[in-house]
CSV table of C-alpha atoms and ligand atoms in Angstrom, one decimal:
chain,number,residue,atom,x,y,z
A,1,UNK,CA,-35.0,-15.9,-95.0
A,2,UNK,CA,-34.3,-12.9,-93.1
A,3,UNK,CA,-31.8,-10.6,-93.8
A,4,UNK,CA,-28.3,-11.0,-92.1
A,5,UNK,CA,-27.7,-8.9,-88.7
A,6,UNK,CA,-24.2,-7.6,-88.3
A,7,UNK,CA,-22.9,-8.2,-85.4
A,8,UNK,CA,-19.4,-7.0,-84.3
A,9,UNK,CA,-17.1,-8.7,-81.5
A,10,UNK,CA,-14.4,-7.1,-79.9
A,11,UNK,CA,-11.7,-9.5,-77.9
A,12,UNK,CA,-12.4,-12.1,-80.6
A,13,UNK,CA,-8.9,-14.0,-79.9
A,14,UNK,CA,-10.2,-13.9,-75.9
A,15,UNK,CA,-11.0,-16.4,-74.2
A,16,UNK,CA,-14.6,-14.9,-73.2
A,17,UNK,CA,-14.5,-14.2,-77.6
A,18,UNK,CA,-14.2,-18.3,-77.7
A,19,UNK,CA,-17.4,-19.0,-75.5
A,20,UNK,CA,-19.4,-16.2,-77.0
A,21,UNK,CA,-19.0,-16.5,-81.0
A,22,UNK,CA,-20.5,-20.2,-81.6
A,23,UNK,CA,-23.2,-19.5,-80.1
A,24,UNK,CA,-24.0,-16.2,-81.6
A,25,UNK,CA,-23.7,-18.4,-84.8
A,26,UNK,CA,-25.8,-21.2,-83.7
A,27,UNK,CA,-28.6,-18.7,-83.2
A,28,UNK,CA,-28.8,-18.3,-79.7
A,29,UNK,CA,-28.9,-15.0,-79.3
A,30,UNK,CA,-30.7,-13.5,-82.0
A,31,UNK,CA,-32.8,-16.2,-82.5
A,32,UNK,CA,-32.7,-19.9,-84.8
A,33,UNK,CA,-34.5,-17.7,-87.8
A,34,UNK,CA,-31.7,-14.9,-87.8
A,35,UNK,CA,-28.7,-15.4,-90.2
A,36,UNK,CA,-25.5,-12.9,-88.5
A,37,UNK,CA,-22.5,-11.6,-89.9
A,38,UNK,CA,-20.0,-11.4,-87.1
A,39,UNK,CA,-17.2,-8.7,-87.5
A,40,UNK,CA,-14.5,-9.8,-85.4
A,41,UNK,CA,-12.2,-7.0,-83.8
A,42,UNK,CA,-9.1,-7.8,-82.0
A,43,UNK,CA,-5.1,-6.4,-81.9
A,44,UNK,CA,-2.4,-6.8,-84.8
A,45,UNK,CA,-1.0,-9.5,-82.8
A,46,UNK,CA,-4.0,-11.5,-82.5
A,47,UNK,CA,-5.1,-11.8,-85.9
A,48,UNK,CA,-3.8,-14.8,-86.6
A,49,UNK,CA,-5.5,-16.4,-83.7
A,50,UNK,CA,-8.6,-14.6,-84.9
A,51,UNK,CA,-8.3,-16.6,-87.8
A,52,UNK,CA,-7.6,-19.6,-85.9
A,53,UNK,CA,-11.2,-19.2,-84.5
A,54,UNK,CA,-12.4,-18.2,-87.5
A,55,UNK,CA,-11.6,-21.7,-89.1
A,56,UNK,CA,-13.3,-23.2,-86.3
A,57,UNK,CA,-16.7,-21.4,-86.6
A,58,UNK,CA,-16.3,-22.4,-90.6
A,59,UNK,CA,-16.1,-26.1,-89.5
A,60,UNK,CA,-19.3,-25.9,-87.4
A,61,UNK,CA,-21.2,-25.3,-90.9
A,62,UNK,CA,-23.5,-22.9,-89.0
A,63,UNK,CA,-26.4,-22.4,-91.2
A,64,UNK,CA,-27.2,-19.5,-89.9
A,65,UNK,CA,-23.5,-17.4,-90.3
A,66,UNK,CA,-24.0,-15.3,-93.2
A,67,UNK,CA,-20.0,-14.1,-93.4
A,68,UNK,CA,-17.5,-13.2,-90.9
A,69,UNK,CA,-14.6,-10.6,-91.3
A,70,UNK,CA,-11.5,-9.8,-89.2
A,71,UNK,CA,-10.1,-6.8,-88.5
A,72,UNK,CA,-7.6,-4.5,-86.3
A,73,UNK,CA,-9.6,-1.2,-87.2
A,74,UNK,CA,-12.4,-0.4,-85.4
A,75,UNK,CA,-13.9,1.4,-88.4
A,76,UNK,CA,-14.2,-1.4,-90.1
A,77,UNK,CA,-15.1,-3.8,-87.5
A,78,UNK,CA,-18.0,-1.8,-86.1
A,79,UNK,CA,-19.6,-0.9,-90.2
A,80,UNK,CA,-23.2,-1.1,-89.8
A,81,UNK,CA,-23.0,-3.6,-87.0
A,82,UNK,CA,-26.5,-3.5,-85.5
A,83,UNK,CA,-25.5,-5.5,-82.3
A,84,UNK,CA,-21.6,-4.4,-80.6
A,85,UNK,CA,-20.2,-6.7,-78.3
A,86,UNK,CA,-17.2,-5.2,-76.4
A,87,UNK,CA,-15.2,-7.4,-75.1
A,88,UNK,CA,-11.5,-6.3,-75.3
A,89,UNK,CA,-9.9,-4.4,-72.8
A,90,UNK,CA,-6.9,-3.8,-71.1
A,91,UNK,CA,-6.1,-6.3,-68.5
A,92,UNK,CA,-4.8,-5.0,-64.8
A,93,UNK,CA,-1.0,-5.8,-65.5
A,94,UNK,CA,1.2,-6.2,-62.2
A,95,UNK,CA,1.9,-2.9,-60.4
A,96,UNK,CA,-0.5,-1.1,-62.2
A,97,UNK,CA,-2.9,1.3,-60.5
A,98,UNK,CA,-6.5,1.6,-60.8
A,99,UNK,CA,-6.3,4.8,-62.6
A,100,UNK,CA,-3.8,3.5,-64.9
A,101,UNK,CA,-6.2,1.1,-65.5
A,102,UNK,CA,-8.7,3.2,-66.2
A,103,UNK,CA,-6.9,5.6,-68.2
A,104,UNK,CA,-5.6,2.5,-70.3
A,105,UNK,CA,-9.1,1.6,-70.9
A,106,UNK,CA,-10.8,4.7,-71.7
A,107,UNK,CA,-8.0,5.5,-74.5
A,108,UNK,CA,-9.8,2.2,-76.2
A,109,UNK,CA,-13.1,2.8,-75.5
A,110,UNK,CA,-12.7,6.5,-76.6
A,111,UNK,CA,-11.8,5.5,-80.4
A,112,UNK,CA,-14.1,2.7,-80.2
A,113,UNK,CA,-17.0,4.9,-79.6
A,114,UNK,CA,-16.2,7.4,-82.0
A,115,UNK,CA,-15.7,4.5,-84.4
A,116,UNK,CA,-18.9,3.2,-83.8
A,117,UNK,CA,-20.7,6.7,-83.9
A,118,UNK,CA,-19.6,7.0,-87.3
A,119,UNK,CA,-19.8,3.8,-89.0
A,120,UNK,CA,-22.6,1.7,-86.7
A,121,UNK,CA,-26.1,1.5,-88.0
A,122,UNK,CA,-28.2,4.2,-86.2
A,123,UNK,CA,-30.0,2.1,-84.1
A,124,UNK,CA,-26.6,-0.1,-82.7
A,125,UNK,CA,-27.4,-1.5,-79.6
A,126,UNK,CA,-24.1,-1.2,-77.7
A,127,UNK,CA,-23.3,-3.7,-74.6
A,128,UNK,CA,-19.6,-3.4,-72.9
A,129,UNK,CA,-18.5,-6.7,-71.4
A,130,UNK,CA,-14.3,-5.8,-70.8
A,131,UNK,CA,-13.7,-4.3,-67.2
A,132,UNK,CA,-14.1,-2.1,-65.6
A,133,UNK,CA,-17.0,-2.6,-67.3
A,134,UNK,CA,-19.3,0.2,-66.8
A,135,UNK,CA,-17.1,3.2,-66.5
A,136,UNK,CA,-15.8,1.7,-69.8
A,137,UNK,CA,-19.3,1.5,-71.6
A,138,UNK,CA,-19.9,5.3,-70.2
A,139,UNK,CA,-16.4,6.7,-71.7
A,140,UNK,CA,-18.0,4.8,-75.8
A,141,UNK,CA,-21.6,6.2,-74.8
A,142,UNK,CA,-19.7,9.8,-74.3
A,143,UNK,CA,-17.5,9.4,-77.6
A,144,UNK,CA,-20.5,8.8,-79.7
A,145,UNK,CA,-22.4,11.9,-79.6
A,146,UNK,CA,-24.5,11.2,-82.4
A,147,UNK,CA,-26.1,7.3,-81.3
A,148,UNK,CA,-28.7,7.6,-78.3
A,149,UNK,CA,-27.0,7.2,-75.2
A,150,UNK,CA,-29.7,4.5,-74.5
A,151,UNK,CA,-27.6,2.4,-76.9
A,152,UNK,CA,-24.8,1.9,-74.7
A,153,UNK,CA,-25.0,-0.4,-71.7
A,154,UNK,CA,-23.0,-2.4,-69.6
A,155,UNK,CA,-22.8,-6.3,-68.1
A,156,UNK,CA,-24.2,-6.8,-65.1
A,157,UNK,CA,-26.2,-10.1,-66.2
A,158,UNK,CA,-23.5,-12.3,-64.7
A,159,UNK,CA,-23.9,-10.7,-61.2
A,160,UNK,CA,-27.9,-11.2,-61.5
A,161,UNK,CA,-27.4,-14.5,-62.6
A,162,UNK,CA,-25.2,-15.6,-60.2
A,163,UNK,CA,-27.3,-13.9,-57.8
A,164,UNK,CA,-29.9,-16.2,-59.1
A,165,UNK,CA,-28.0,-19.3,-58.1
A,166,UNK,CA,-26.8,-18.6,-54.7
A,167,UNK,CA,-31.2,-17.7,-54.1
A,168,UNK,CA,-31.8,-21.0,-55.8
A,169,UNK,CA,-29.8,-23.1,-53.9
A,170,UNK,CA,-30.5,-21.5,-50.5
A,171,UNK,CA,-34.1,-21.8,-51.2
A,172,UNK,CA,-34.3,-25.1,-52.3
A,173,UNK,CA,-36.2,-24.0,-55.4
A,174,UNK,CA,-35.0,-24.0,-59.4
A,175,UNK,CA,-33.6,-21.2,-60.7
A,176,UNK,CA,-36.1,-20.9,-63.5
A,177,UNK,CA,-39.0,-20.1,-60.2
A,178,UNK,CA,-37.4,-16.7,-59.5
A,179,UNK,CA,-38.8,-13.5,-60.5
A,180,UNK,CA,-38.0,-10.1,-59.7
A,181,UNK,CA,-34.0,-9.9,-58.9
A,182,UNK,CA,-32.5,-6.8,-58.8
A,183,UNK,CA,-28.7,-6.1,-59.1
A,184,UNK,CA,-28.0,-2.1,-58.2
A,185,UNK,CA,-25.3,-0.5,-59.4
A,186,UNK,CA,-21.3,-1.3,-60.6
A,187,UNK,CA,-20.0,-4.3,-61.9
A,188,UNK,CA,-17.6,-4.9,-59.3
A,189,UNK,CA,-17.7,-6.4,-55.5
A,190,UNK,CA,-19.5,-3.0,-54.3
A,191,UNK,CA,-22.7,-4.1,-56.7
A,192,UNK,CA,-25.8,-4.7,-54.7
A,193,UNK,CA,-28.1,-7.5,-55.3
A,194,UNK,CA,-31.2,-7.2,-53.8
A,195,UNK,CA,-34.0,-10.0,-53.4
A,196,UNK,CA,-36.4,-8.0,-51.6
A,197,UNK,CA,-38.7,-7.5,-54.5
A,198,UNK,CA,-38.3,-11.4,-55.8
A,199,UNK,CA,-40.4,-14.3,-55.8
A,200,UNK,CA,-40.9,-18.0,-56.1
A,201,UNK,CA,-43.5,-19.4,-57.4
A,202,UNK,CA,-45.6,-15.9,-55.6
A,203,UNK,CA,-44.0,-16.3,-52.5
A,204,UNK,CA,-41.4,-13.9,-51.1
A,205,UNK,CA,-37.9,-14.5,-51.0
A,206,UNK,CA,-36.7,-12.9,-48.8
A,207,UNK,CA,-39.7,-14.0,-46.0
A,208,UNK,CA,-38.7,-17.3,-47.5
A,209,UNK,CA,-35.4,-17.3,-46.7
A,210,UNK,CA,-35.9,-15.1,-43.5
A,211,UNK,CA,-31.9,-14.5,-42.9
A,212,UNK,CA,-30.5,-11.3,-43.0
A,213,UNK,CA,-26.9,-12.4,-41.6
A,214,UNK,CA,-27.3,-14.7,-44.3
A,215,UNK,CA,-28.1,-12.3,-46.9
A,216,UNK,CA,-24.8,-9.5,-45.5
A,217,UNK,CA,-22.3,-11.7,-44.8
A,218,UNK,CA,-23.2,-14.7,-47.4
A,219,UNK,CA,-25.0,-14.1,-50.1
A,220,UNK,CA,-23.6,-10.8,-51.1
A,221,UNK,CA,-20.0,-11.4,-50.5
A,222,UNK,CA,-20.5,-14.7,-52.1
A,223,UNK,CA,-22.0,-12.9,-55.5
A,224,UNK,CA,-19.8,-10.1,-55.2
A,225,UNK,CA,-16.3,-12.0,-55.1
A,226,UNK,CA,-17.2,-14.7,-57.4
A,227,UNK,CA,-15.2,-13.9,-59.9
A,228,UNK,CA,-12.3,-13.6,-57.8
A,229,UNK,CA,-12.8,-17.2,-56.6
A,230,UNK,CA,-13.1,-18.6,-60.2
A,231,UNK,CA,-9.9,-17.3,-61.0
A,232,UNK,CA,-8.6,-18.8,-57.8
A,233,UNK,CA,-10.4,-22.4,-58.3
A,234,UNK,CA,-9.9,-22.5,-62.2
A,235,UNK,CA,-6.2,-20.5,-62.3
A,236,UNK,CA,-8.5,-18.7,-65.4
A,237,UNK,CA,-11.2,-16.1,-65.2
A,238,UNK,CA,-15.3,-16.5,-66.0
A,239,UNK,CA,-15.3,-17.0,-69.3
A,240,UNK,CA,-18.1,-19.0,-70.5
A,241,UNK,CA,-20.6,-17.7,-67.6
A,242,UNK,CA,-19.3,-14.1,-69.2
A,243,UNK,CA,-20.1,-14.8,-72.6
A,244,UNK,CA,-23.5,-16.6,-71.4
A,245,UNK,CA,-24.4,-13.4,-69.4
A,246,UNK,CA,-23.5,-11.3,-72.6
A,247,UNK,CA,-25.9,-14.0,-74.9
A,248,UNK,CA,-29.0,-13.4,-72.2
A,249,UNK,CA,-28.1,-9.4,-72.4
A,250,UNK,CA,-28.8,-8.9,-75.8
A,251,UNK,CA,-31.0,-11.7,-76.4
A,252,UNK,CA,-33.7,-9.8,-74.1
A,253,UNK,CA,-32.4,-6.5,-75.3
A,254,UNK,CA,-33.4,-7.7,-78.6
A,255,UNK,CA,-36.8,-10.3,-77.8
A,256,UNK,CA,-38.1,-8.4,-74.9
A,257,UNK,CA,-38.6,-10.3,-71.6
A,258,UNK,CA,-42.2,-10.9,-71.6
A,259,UNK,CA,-42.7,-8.9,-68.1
A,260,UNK,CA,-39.9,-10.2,-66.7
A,261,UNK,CA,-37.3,-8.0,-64.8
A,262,UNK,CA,-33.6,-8.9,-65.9
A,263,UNK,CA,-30.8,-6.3,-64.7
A,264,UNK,CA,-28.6,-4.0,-67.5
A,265,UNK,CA,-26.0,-1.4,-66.6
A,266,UNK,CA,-27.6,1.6,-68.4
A,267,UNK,CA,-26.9,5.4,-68.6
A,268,UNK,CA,-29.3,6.3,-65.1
A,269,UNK,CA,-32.6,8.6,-65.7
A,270,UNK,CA,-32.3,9.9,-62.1
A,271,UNK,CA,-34.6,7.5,-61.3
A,272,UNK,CA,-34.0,6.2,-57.9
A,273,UNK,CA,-31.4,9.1,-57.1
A,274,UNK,CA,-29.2,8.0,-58.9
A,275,UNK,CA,-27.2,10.7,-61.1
A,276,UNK,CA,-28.4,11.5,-64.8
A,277,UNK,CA,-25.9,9.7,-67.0
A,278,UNK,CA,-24.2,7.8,-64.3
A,279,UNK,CA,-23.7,3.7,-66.4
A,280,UNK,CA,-25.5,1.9,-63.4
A,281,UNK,CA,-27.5,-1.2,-62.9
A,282,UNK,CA,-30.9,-1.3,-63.0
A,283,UNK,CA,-33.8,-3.6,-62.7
A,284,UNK,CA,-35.3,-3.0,-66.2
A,285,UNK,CA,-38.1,-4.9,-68.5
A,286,UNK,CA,-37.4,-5.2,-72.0
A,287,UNK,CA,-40.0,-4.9,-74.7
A,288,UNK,CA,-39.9,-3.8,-78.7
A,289,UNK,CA,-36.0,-4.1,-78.8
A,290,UNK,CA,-36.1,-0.9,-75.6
A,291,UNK,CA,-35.6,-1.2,-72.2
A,292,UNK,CA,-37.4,0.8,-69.2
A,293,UNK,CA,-36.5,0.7,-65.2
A,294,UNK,CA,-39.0,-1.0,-63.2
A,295,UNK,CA,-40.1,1.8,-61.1
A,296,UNK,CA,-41.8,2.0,-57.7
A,297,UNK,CA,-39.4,0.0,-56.0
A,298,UNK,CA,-39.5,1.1,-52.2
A,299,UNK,CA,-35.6,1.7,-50.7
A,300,UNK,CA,-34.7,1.2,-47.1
A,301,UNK,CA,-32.1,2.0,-45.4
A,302,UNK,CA,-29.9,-0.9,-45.4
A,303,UNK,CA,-30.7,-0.7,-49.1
A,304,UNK,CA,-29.8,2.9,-50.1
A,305,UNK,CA,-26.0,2.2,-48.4
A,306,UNK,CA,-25.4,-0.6,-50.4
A,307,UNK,CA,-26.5,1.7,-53.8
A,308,UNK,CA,-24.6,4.7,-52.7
A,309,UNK,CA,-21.5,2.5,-52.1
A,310,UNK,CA,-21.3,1.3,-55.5
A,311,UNK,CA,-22.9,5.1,-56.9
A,312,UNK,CA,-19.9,6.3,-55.3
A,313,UNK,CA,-17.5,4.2,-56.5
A,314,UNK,CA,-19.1,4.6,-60.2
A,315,UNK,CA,-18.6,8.6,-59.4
A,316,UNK,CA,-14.8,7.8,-58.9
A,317,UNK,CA,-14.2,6.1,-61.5
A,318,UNK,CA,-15.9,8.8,-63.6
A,319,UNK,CA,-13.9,11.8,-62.3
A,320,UNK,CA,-10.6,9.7,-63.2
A,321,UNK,CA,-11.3,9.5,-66.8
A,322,UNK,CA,-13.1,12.9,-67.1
A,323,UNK,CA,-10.1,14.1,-68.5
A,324,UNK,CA,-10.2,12.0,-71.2
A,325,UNK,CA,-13.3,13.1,-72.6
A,326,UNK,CA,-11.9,16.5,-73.1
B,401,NAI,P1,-8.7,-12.3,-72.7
B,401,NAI,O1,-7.4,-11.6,-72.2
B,401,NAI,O2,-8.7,-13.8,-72.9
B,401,NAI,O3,-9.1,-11.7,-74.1
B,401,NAI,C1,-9.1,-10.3,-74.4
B,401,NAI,C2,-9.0,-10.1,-75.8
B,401,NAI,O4,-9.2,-8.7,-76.1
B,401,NAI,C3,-7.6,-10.5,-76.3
B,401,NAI,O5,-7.7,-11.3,-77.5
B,401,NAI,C4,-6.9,-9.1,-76.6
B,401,NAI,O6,-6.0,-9.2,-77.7
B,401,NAI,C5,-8.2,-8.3,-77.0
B,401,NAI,N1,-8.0,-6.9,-76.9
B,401,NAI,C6,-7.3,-6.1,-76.0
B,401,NAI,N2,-7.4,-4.8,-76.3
B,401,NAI,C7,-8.2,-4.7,-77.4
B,401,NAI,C8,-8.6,-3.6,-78.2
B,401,NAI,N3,-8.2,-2.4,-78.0
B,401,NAI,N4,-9.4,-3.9,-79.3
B,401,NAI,C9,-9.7,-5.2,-79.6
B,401,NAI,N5,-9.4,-6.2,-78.9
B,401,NAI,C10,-8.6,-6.0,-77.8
B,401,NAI,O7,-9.8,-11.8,-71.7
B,401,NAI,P2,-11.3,-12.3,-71.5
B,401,NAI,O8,-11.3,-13.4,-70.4
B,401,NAI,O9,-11.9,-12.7,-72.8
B,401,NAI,O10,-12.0,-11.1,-70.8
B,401,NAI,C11,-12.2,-9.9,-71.6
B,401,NAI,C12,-12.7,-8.8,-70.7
B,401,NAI,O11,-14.0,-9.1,-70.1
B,401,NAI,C13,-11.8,-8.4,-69.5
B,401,NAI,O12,-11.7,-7.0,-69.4
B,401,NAI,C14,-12.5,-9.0,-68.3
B,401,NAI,O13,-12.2,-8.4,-67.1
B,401,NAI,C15,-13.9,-8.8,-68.7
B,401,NAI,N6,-15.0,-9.5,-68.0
B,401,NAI,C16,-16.1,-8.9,-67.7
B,401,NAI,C17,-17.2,-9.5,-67.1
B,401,NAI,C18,-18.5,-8.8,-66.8
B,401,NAI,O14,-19.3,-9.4,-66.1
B,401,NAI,N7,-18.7,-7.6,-67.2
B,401,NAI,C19,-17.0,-10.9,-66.6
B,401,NAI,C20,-15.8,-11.5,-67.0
B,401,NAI,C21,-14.8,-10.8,-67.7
């Protein structure tokens, strides 16, 4: 038997905490071979629904869960964890501003990247799900100047896979028959997902769908506002396509993707212009537990608006919480 991977949850009373932690237990993530201790972080207040959940997991007599511990202190939620999922955050309450928003957030993600540059196992691998998600997952990779800043990413595996989708359907072909998807940038309605480069089945998608007024004023607005019309169909937001998005994150991160491209939110290179250090989505391939941007990839025009609109808005966000970085 393999030895135990520590795995730390943030959010663990959430709702997206409720989709995500059976099936980390179950295996699906790290694999059917690979016990897991998962180190649940969440407020004073929601302990004792953290237990709640806690019960639950117990009565699903996962083989595989090696222990479980709850906490409110980062310190201790974040000890040795070799995989940290962070998924708390401060929700938008009514009348607050974006930069309040922000600021609220990066006064979290602040001590929680300290906390995990000082207790997490050296080679943590870092993915931020709680919004906004990247600016968030930049303010932990800058609090945590001893851990690579490689280690720190953010979500944007539930815009590429509901990109996926809306190119399935339109297509007429099963998801599983695309290759190649790109998603550029934030994760927000300015990211840019871009099907020039994908195929199905060899052929090109975007000669097979032939439909740029499709692709401008359906397709990306469609991917872009999802969430949004979740929360207005369901009266709840994406939780269990969240925590989903999170499992396929780190399960590649972790497996490698066989050649496969699959899209991360990842501290940029300068690869493709965009700024050094900027937390932006990339096409990337994932191999020995790394991940590397799928280079080459010609931009046009149309192209490099969409992935300065989002770089921009990225840049924003990053000058409001500057400050907080000291
Ligand atoms: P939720 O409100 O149901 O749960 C959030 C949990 O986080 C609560 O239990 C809360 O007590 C906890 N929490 C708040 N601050 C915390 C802190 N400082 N430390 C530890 N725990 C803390 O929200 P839900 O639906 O689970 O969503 C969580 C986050 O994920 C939100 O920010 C949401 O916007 C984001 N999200 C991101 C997506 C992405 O694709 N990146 C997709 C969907 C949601």
């Amino acid at each position: 038997m393999k030895a135990p991977v520590r795995v730390a949850v943030t959010g663990a009373a959430g709702q997206i905490g409720y989709s995500l932690l059976f099936r980390i237990a179950s295996g699906e993530m790290l694999g059917k071979d690979q016990p897991v201790i998962l180190q649940l972080l969440d407020l004073p207040q929601a302990q004792t629904a953290v237990k709640g959940v806690m019960m639950e997991l117990e009565d699903c007599a996962f083989p595989l869960l090696a222990g479980m511990v709850a906490t409110d202190d980062p310190n201790v939620a974040f000890k040795d964890a070799q995989v940290a999922i962070l998924v708390g955050a401060r929700p938008r309450s009514k009348g607050m501003e974006r930069k309040d928003l922000l600021e609220a957030n990066g006064a979290i993600f602040t001590v929680q990247g300290k906390a995990l540059n000082d207790h997490a196992d050296r080679k943590v691998k870092v993915l931020v799900v709680g919004n906004p998600a990247n600016t968030n997952a930049y303010i932990a990779m800058k609090s945590a100047p001893d851990l690579n800043p490689r280690q720190f990413t953010a979500m944007l595996r539930l815009d590429h896979n509901r990109a996926l989708s809306q190119i399935a359907a339109k297509a007429g072909k099963p998801v599983a028959a695309i290759r190649q998807l790109a998603v550029w940038g934030n994760h927000s309605p300015t990211m840019y997902a871009d099907y020039r480069f994908a195929t199905i089945d060899g052929q090109n998608v975007k000669s097979l769908i032939n439909d740029e007024a499709w692709n401008r004023d359906v397709f990306l607005p469609t991917v872009g506002k999802r969430g949004a019309a979740i929360i207005e169909a369901r009266g709840l937001s994406s939780a269990a396509s969240a925590a989903n998005a999170a499992i396929d994150h780190i399960h590649d991160w972790w497996h490698g993707t066989n050649g496969e491209w699959v899209t991360m939110g990842i501290p940029s290179d300068g690869s493709y212009g965009i700024p050094e250090g900027l937390m932006y989505g990339f096409p990337v391939v994932c191999e020995n537990g790394d991940y590397k941007i799928v280079q080459g990839l010609a931009i046009d025009e149309f192209s490099r608006e969409r992935m300065t609109l989002t770089q921009n808005e990225l840049e924003e966000e990053r000058a409001a919480i500057l400050p907080l970085l000291g």
